[in-house]
Short mmCIF file of C-alpha atoms and ligand atoms in Angstrom, two decimals:
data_model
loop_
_atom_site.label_atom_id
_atom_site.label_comp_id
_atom_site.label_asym_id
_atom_site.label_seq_id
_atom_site.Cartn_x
_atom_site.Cartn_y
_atom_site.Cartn_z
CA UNK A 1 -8.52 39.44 32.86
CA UNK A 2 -6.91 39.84 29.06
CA UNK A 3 -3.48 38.53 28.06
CA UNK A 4 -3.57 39.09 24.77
CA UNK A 5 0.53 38.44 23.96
CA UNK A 6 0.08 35.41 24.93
CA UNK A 7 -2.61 33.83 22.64
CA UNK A 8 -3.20 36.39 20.01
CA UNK A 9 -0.72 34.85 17.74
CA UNK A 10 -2.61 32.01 17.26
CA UNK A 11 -5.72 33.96 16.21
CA UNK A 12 -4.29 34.99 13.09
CA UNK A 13 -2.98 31.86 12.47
CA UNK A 14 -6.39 29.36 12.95
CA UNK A 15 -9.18 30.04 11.45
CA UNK A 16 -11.06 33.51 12.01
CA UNK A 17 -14.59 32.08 13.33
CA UNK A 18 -13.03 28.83 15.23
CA UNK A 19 -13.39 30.13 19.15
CA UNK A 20 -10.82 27.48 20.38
CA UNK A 21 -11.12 27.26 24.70
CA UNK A 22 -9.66 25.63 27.36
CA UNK A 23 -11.91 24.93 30.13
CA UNK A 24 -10.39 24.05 33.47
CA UNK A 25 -13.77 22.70 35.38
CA UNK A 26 -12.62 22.74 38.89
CA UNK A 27 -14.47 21.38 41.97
CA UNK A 28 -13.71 25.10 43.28
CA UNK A 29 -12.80 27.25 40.42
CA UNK A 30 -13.26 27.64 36.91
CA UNK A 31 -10.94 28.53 34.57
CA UNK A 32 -10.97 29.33 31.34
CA UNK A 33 -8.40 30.46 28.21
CA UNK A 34 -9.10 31.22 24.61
CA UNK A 35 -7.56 31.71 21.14
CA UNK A 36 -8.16 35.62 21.38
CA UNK A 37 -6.34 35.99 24.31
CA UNK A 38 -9.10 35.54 27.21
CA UNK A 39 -7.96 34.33 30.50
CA UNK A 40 -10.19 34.16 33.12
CA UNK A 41 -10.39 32.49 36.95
CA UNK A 42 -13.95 32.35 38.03
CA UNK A 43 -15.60 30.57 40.91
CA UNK A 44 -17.74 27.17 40.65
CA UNK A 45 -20.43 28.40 42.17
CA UNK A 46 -24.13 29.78 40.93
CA UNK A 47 -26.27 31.81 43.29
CA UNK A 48 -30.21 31.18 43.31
CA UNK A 49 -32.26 33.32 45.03
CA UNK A 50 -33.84 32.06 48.15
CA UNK A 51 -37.48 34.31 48.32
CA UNK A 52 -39.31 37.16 46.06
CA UNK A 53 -37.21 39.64 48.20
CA UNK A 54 -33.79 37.85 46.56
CA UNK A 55 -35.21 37.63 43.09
CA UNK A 56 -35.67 41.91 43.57
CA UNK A 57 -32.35 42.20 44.84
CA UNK A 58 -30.30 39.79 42.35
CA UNK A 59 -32.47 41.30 39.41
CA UNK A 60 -31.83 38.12 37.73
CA UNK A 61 -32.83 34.16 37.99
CA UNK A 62 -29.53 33.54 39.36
CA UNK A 63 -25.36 35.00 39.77
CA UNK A 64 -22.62 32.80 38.37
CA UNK A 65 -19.03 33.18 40.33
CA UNK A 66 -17.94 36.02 42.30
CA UNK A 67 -21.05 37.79 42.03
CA UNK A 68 -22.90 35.38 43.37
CA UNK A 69 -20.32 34.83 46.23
CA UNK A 70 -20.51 38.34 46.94
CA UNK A 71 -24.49 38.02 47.82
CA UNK A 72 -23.88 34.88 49.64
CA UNK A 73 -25.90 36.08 52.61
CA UNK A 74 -28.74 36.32 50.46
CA UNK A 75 -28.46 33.83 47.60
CA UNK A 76 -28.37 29.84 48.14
CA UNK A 77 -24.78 29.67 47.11
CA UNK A 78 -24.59 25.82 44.55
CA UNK A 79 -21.44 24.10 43.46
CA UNK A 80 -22.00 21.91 40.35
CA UNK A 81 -19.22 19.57 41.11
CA UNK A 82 -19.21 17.55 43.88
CA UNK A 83 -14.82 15.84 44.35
CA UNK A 84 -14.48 16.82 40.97
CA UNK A 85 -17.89 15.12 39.19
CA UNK A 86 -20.84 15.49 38.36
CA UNK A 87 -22.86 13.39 40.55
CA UNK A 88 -25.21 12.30 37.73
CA UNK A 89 -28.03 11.05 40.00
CA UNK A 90 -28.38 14.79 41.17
CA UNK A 91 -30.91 16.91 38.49
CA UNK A 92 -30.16 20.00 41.05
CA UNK A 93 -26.19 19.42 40.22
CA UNK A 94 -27.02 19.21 36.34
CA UNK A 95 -28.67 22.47 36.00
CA UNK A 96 -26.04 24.32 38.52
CA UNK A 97 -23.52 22.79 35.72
CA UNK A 98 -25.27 24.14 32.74
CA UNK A 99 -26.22 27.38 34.16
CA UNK A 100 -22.10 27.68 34.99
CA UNK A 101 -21.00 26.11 31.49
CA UNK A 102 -23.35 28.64 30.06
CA UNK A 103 -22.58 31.65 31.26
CA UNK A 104 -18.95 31.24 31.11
CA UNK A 105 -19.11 30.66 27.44
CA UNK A 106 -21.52 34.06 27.03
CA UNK A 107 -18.92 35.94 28.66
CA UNK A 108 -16.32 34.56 25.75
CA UNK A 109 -18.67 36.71 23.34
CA UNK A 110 -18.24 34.12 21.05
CA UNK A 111 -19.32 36.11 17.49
CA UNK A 112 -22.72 34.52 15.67
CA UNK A 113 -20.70 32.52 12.93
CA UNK A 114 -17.86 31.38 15.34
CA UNK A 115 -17.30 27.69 15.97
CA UNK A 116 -16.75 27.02 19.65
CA UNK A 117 -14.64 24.02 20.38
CA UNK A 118 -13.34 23.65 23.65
CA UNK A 119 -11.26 20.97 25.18
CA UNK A 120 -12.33 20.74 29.06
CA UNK A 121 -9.74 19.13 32.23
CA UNK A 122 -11.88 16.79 34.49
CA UNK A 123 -10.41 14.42 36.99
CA UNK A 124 -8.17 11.59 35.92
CA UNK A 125 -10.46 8.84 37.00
CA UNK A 126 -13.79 10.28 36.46
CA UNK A 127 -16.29 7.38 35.11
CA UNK A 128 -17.73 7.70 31.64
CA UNK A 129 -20.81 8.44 32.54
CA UNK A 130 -19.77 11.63 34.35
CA UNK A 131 -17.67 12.52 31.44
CA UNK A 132 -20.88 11.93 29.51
CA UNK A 133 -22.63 13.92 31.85
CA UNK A 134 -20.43 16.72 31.07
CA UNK A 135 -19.76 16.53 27.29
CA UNK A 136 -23.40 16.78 26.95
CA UNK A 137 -24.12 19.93 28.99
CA UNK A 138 -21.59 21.54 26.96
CA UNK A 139 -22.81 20.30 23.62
CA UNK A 140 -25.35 22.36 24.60
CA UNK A 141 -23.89 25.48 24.27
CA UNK A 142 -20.93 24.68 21.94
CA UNK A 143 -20.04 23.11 18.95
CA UNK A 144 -16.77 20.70 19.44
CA UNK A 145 -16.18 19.35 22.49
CA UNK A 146 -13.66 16.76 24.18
CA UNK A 147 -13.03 15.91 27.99
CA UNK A 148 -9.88 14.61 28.90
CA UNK A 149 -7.73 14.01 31.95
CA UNK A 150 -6.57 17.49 34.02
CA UNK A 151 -2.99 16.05 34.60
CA UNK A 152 -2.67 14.95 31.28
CA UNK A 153 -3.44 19.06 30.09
CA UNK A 154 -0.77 19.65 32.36
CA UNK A 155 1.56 17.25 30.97
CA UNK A 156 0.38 18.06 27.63
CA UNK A 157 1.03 22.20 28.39
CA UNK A 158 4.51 21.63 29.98
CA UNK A 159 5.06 19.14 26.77
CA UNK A 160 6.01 16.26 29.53
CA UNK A 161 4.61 13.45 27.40
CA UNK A 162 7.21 10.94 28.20
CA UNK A 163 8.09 9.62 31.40
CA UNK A 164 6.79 12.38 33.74
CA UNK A 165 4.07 12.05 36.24
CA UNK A 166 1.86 14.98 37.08
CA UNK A 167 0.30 15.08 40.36
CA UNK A 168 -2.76 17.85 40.34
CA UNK A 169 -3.96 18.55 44.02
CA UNK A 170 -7.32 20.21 43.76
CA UNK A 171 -10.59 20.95 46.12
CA UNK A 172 -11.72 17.63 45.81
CA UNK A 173 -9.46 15.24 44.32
CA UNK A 174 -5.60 14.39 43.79
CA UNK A 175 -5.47 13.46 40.42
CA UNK A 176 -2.12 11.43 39.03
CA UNK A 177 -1.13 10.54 35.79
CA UNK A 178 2.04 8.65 34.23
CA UNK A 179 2.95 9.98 30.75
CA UNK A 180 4.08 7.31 28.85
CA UNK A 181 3.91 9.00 25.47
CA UNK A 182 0.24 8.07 24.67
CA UNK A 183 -3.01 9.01 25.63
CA UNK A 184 -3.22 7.72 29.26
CA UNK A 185 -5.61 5.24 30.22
CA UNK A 186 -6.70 3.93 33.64
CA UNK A 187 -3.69 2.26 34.68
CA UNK A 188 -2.31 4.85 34.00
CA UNK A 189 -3.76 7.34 35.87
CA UNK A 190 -4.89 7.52 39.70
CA UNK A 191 -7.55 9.71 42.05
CA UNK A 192 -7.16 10.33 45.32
CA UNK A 193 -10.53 11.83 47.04
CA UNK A 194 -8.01 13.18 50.51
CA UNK A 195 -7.61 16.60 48.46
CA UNK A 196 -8.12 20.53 49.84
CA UNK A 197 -11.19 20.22 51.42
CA UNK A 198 -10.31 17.09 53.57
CA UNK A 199 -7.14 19.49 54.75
CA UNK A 200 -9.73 21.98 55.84
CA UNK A 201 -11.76 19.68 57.37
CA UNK A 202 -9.11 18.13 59.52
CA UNK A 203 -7.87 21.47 60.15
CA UNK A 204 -11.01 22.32 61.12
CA UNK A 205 -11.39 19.36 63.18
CA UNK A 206 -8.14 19.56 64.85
CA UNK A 207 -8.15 23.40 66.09
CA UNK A 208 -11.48 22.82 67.64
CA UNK A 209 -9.96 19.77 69.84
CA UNK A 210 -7.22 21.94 71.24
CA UNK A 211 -9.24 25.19 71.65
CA UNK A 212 -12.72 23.82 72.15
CA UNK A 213 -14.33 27.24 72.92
CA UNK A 214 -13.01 28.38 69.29
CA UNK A 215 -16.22 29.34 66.80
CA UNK A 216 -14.18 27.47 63.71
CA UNK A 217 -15.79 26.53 60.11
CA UNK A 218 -14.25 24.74 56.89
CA UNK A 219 -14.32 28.75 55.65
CA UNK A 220 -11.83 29.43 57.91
CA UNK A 221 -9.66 26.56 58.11
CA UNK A 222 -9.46 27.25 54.33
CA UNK A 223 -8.41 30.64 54.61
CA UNK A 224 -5.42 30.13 56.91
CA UNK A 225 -4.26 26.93 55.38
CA UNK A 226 -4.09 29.38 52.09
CA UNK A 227 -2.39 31.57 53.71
CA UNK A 228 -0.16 29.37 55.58
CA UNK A 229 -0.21 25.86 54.75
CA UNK A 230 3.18 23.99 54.82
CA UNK A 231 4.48 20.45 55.57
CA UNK A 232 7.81 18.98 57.41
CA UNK A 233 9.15 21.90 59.17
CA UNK A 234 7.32 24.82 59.76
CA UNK A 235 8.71 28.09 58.05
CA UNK A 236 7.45 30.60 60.90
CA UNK A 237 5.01 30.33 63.83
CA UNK A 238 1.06 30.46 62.24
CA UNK A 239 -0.85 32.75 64.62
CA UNK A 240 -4.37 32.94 63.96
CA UNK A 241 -7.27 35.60 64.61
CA UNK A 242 -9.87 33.81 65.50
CA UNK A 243 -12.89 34.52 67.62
CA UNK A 244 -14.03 32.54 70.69
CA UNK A 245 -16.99 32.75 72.57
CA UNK A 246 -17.88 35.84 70.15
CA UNK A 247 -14.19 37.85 71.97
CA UNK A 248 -11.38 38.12 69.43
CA UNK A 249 -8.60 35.84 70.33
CA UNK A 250 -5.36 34.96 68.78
CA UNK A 251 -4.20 31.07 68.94
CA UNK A 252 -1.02 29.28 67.82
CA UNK A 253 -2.22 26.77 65.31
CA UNK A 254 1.24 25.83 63.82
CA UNK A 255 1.46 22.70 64.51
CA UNK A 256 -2.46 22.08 63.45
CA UNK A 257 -1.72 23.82 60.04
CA UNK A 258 0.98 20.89 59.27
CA UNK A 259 -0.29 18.20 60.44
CA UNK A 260 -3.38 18.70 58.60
CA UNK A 261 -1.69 19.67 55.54
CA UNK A 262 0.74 16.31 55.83
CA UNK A 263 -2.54 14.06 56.50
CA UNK A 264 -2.96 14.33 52.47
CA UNK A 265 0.55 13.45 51.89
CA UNK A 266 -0.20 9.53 52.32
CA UNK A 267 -2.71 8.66 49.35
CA UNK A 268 -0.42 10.88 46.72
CA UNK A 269 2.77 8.54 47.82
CA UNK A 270 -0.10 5.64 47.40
CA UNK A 271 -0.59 6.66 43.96
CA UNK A 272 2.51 7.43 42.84
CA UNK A 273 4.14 3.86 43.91
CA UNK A 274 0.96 2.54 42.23
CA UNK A 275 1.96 4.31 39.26
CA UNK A 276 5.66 4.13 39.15
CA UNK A 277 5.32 -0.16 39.57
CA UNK A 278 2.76 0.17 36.28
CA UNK A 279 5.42 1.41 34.06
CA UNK A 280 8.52 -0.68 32.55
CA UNK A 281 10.70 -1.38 35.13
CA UNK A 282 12.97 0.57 32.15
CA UNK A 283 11.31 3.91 32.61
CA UNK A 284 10.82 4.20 35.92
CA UNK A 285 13.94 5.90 37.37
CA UNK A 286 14.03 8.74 34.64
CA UNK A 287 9.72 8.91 35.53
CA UNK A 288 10.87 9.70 39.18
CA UNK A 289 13.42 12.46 38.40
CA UNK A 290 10.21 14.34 36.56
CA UNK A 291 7.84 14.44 38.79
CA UNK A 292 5.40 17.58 38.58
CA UNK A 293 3.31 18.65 41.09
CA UNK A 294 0.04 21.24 40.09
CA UNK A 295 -3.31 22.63 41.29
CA UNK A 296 -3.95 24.86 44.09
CA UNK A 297 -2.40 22.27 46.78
CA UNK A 298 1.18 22.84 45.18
CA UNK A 299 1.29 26.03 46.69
CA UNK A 300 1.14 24.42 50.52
CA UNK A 301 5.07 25.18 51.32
CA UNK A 302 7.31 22.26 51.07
CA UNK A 303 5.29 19.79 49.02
CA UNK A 304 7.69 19.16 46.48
CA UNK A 305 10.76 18.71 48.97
CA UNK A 306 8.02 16.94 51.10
CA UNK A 307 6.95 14.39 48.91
CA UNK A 308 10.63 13.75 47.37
CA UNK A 309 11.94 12.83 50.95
CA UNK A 310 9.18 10.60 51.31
CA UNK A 311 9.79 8.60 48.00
CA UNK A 312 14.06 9.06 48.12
CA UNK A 313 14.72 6.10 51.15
CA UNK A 314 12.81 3.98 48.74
CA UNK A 315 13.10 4.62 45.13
CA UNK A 316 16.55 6.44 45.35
CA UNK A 317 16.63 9.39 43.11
CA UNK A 318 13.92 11.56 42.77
CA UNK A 319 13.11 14.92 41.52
CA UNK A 320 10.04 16.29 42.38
CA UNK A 321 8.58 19.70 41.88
CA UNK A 322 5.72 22.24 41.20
CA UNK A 323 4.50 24.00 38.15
CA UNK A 324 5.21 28.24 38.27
CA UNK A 325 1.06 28.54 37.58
CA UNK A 326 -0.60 26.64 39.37
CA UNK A 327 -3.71 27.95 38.28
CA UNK A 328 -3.26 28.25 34.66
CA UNK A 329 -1.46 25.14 34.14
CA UNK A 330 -4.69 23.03 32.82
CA UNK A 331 -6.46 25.35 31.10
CA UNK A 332 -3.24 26.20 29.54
CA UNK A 333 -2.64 22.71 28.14
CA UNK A 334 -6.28 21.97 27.12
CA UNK A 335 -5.92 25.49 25.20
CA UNK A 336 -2.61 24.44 23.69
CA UNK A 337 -3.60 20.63 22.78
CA UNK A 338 -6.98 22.95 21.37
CA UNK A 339 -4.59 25.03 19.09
CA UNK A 340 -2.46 22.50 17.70
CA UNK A 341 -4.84 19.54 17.11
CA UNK A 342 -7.52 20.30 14.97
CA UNK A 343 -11.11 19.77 15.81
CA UNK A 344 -12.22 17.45 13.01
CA UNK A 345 -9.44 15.30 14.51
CA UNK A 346 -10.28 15.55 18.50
CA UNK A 347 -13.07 12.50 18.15
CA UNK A 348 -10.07 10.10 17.47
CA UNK A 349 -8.50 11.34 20.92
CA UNK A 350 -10.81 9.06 21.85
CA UNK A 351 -12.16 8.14 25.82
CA UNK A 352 -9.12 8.37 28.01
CA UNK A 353 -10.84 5.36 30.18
CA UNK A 354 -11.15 3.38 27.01
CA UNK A 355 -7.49 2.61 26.77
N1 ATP B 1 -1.71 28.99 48.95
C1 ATP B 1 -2.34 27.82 49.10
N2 ATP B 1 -1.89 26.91 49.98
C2 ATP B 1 -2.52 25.74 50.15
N3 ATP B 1 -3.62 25.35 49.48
C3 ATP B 1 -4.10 26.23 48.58
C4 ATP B 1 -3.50 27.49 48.33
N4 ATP B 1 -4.21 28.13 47.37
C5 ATP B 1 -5.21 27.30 47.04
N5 ATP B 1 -5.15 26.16 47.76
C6 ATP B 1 -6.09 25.03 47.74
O1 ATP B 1 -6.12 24.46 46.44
C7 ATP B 1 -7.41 23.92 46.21
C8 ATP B 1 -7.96 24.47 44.93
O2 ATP B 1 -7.09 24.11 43.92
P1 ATP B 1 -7.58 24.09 42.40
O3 ATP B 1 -8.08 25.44 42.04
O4 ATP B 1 -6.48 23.50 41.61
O5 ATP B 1 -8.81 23.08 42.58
P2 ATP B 1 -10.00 22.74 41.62
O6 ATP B 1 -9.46 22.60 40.23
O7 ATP B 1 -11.10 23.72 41.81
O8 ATP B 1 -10.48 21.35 42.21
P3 ATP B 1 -10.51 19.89 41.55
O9 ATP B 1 -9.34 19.82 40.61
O10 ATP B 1 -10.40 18.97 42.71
O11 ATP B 1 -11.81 19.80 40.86
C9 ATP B 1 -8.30 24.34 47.37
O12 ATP B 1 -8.38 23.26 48.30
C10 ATP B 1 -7.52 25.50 47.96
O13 ATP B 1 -7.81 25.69 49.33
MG1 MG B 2 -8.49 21.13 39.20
#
């Protein structure tokens, strides 16, 4: 995917070898944006074939993103993040990582003399030693690089930087952040592990108890929470094509669909009243009239009206609601921070945790 109107102003302006990307390195997708106007979703996953037969078939040692999704039924399909981190203790995990980090910078055709510096989103809390982790496995391939917080992209690419709080609901983490007008550091910023895949799981879990002869994976449960995920009241009745006992059937799983949606609902009001009571009492009323919501999980329908009833008996006024591109939103900041923060100077950003 190009969109070159977007970004190709700033090519002329920066420096013509500096390759300047964001990198959005998400439990399930990957997304990246560059200086020359490259845009680009692509799926965490690498495909490894399983036998001699696979290693024919793939004609390569492995697939990165859709094309290894595609041969899923004959490739051992390998996420490199596991809620969001690299789970350092894993040498499998590490190389899925680097063969993904590589191959999405390749595909940037980044020119012999360029400089690639890339600012990459990874969750709020993550420990040092899986931002480490990461840094290093793009040092790799690249010459600048600086992890920071994937709500504070978002903040940074909506220029929110002063009493907002983002709340990014990924695959495998909520990730919160209070924008106080400097970096944020760990009181300042929560993760919730309840994300997207516990909704499928408990969506999984709870269409199986009502319709026990239903053949029902996490696959599934995705696909029609995606399609029709909500929470409060439900928009239309959710009929779903399943198959049971290997006959086609079609089930009513409305109510399933928002009560598994609303079971994530919870930890994000935990965080947020943990984050709103660690700012100046001052700051905290205009902090809950910006309240942003981003990630995949902001398209579930109602979240924003969903999570500002939750918070209004308490706090009073609120105003919460969700980004217009949800998946651009923290590749966009990480490219914009990128653009107009030189790289000599992204060192002094310093560790987010540090603060
Ligand atoms: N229309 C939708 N309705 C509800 N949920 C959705 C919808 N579209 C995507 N999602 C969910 O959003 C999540 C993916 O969001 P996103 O791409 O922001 O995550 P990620 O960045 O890969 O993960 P993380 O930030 O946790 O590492 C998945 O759980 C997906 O099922
Ligand atoms: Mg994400």
């Amino acid at each position: 995917m190009n969109d070159t109107d977007n970004t190709s102003k700033i090519s002329t302006e920066d420096s013509d070898n500096t390759l300047l990307v964001g990198f959005d390195f998400g439990t399930s997708w990957t997304v990246v944006m560059t200086n020359r106007g490259h845009k680009e979703r692509i799926r965490s996953v690498v495909g490894y074939p399983r036998d001699m037969i696979g290693v024919k078939l793939l004609g390569a040692p492995y697939l990165v993103g859709d094309d290894a999704f595609k041969k899923r039924s004959f490739v051992d399909l390998r996420a490199p993040l596991k809620d969001g981190v690299i789970r350092e203790y894993v040498e499998r995990d590490l190389e899925v990582a680097r063969h993904l980090v590589s191959h999405v910078i390749e595909s940037l055709s980044p020119r012999p003399d360029d400089e690639v510096c890339v600012i990459v989103g990874s969750p709020a809390r993550a420990t040092n030693t899986s931002k480490d982790l990461l840094a290093q496995i793009f040092q790799e391939v690249v010459d600048e690089v600086q992890v920071l917080s994937e709500p504070f992209l978002v903040a940074y690419g909506y220029d929110n930087l002063v009493n907002n709080l983002v709340i990014d609901i990924g695959a495998g983490t909520v990730d919160l952040c209070a924008l106080k007008g400097a970096m944020p550091g760990q009181h300042s910023q929560v993760t919730v592990n309840k994300a997207g895949n516990f909704v499928d799981e408990q969506l999984e879990a709870l269409i199986t108890e009502v319709y026990p002869d239903v053949q029902m994976n996490t696959h599934v449960a995705r696909a029609i929470k995606e399609q029709s995920g909500y929470v409060g009241d439900a928009p239309a009745q959710i009929t779903a094509d399943l198959r049971a006992n290997g006959r086609p059937v079609s089930y009513d799983v409305t109510q399933m669909v928002g009560q598994a949606c609303e079971m994530m609902i919870p930890g994000i009001i935990e965080g947020i009243d943990q984050l709103i009571q660690s700012c100046p009492p001052e700051d905290q009323a205009e902090m809950l009239l910006n309240i942003l919501v981003a990630g995949g999980g902001s398209r579930i329908i109602g979240i924003d009206t969903y999570i500002q009833a939750a918070l209004v008996d308490y706090y009073g006024d609120v105003n919460v609601k969700c980004v217009d591109d949800p998946v651009f939103a923290v590749a966009k900041g990480a490219l914009k921070l990128a653009t107009e923060l030189p790289p000599r100077y992204w060192e002094k950003l310093g560790n987010v945790t540090d603060y």
